[in-house]
CSV table of C-alpha atoms in Angstrom, one decimal:
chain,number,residue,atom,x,y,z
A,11,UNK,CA,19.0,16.2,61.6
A,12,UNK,CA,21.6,18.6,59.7
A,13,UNK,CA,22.7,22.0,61.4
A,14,UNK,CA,20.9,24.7,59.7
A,15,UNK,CA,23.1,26.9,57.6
A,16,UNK,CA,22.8,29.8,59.6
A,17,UNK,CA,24.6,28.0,62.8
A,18,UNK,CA,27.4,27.0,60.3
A,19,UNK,CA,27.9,30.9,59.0
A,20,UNK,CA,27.4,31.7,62.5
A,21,UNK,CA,30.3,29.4,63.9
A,22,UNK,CA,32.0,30.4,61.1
A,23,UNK,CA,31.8,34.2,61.7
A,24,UNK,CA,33.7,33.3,65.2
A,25,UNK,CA,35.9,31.1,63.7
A,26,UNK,CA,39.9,33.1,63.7
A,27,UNK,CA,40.7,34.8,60.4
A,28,UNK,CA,42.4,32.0,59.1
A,29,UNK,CA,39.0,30.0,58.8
A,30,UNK,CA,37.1,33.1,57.9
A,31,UNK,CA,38.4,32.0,54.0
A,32,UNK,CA,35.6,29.3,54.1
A,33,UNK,CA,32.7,30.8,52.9
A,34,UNK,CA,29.7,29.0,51.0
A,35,UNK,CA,31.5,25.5,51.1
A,36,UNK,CA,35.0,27.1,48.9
A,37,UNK,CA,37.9,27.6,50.5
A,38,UNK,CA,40.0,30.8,49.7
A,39,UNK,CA,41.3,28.6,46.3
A,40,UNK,CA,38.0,27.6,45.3
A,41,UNK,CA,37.8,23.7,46.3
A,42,UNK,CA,34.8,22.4,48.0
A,43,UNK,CA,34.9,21.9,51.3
A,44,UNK,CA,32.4,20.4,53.7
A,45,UNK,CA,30.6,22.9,56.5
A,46,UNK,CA,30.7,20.5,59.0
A,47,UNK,CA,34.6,20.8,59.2
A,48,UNK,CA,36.5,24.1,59.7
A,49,UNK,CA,33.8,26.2,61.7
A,50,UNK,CA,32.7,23.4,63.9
A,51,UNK,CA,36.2,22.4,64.7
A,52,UNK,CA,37.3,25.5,66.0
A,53,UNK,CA,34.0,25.8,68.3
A,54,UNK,CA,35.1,22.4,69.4
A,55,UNK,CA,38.6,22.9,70.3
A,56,UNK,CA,38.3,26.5,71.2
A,57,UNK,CA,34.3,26.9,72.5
A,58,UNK,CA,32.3,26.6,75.2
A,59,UNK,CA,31.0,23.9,77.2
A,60,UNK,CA,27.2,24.5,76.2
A,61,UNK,CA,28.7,25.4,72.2
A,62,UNK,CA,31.0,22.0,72.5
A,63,UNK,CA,27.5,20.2,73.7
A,64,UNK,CA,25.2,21.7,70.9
A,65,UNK,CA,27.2,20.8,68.3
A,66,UNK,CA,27.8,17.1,69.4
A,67,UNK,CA,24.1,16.7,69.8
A,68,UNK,CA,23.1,18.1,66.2
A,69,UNK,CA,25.5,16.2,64.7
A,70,UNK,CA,24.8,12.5,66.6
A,71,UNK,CA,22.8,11.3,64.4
A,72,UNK,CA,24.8,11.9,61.7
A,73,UNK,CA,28.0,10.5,62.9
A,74,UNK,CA,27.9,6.6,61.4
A,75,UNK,CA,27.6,8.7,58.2
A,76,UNK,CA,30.1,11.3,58.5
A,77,UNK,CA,32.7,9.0,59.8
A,78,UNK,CA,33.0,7.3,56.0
A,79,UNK,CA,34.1,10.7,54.8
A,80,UNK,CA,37.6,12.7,55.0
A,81,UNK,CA,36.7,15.9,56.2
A,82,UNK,CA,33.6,15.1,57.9
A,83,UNK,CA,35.5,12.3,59.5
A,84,UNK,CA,37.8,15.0,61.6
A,85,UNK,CA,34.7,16.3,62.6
A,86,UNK,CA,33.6,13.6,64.7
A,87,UNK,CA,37.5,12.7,65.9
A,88,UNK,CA,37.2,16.2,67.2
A,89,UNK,CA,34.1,15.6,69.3
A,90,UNK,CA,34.9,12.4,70.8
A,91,UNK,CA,38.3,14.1,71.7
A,92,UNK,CA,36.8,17.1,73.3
A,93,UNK,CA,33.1,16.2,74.1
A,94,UNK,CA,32.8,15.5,77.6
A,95,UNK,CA,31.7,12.1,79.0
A,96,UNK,CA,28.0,12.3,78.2
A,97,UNK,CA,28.9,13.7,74.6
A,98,UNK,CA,31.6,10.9,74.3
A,99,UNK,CA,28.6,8.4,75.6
A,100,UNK,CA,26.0,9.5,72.8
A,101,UNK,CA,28.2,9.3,70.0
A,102,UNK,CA,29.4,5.7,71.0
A,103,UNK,CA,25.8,4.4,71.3
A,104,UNK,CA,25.2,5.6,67.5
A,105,UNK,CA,28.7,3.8,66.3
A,106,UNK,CA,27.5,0.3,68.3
A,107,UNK,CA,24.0,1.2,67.3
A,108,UNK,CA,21.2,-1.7,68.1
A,109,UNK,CA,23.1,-4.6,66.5
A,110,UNK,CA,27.2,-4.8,65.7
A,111,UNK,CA,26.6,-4.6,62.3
A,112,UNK,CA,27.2,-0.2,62.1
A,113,UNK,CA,30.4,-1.1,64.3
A,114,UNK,CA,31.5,-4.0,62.2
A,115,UNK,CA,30.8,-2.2,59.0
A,116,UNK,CA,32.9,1.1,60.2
A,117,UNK,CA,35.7,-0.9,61.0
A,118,UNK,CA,36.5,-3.2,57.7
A,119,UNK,CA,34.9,-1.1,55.3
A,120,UNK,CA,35.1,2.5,55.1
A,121,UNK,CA,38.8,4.4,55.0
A,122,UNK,CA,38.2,7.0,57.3
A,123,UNK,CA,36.0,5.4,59.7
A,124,UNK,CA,38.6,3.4,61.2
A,125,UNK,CA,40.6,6.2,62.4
A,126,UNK,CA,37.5,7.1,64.3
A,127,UNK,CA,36.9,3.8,65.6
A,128,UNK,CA,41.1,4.1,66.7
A,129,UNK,CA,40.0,7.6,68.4
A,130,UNK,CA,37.1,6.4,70.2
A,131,UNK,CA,39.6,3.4,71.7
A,132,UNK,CA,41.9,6.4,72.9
A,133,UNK,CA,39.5,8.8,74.1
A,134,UNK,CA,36.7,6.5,76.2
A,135,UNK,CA,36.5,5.5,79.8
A,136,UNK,CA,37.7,2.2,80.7
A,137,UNK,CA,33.7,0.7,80.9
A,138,UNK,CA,33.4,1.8,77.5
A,139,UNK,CA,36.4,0.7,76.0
A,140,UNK,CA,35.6,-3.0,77.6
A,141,UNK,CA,32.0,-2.5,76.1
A,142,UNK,CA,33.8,-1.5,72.4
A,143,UNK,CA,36.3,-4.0,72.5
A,144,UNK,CA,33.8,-6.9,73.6
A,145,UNK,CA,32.5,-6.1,70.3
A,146,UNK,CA,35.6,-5.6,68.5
A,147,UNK,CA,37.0,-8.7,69.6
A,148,UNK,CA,34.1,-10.9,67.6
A,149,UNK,CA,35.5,-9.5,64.4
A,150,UNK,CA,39.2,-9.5,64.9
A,151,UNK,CA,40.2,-12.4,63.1
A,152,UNK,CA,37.7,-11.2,60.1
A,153,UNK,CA,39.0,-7.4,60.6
A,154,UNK,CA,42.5,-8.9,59.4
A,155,UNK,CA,41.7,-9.8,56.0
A,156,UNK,CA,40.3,-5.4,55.4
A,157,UNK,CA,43.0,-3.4,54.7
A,158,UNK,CA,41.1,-0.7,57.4
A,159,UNK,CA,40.6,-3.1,59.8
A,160,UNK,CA,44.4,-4.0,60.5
A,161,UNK,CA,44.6,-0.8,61.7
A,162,UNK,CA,42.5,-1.4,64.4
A,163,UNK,CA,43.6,-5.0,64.8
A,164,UNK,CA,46.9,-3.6,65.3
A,165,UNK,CA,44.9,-0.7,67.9
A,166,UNK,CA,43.3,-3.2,70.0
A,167,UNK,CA,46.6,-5.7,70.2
A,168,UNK,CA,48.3,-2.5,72.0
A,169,UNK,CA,45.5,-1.7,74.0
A,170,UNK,CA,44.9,-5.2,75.2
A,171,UNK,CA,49.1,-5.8,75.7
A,172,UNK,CA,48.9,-2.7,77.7
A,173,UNK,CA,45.8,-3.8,79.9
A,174,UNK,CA,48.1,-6.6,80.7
A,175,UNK,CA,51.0,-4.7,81.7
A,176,UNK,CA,48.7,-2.7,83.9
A,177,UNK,CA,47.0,-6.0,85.2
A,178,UNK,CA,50.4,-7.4,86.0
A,179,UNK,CA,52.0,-4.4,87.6
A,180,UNK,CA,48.8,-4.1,90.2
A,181,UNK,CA,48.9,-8.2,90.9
A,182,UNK,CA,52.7,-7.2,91.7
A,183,UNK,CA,52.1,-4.4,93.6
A,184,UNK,CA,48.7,-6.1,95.2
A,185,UNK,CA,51.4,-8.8,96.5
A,186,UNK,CA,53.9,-6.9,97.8
């Protein structure tokens, strides 16, 4: 389900001056540019709680899709980085969706997708990030050959080198 255009001219009538040039999908020089982005950002850094929320769930279903795209891809790096847990839980359901096949296809496929697959890595609980990278892990040695996927080949190799730091540090500190 898409957010009506009257939310995004409302958001973007709250939005700070500098956003205000957005109007009809032009920016101030004329170029397209997607609703989705500058509006909705702001309301996400800058909003309410309940604001943050509404826009997270309007735009869940839709974040598989918007993930593929450059602007619309900021969008949902912005949610998962200031959605709260249950937000952050939602959203990560859609991108693992019933089979790894939306997961697998976000992270060797699509440009802008992996960044959001990185983001989601930084900005989930550790249960989640186990869950994610249980399922990253069955395509790592595939991921290599994508020019997207390195990226998060080269992600989850720091995350799992720093789990082991950690894992060593408390055995150390267990012992002493």
């Amino acid at each position: 389900m898409s957010m009506p255009m009257s939310d995004v001219q409302n958001i973007v009538k709250q939005a700070p001056t500098c956003d205000r040039n957005v109007r009809n999908g032009k920016t101030s020089r004329g170029s397209p540019v997607p609703l989705t982005n500058t509006g909705e950002i702001h309301v996400l850094e800058h909003g309410l709680n309940h604001k943050r929320s509404e826009i997270i769930t309007k735009l869940a279903g839709q974040i598989v899709q918007m993930s593929r795209h450059k602007f619309t891809s900021n969008v949902v790096e912005k949610c998962l980085e200031y959605g709260g847990p249950v937000e952050r839980q939602i959203l990560i359901d859609k991108m693992l969706g019933h089979t790894g096949d939306v997961m697998q296809t976000m992270m060797k496929d699509q440009m802008f997708a992996n960044y959001v697959v990185q983001k989601v890595l930084e900005t989930c609980d550790e249960s989640q990030r186990e869950l994610l990278l249980g399922r990253i892990r069955v395509n790592l040695h595939a991921l290599k050959k994508y020019t997207y996927g390195k990226h998060i080949v080269a992600r989850v190799e720091k995350l799992v080198a720093a789990g082991e730091r950690r894992s060593a540090a408390c055995m150390a500190h267990m012992s002493n």
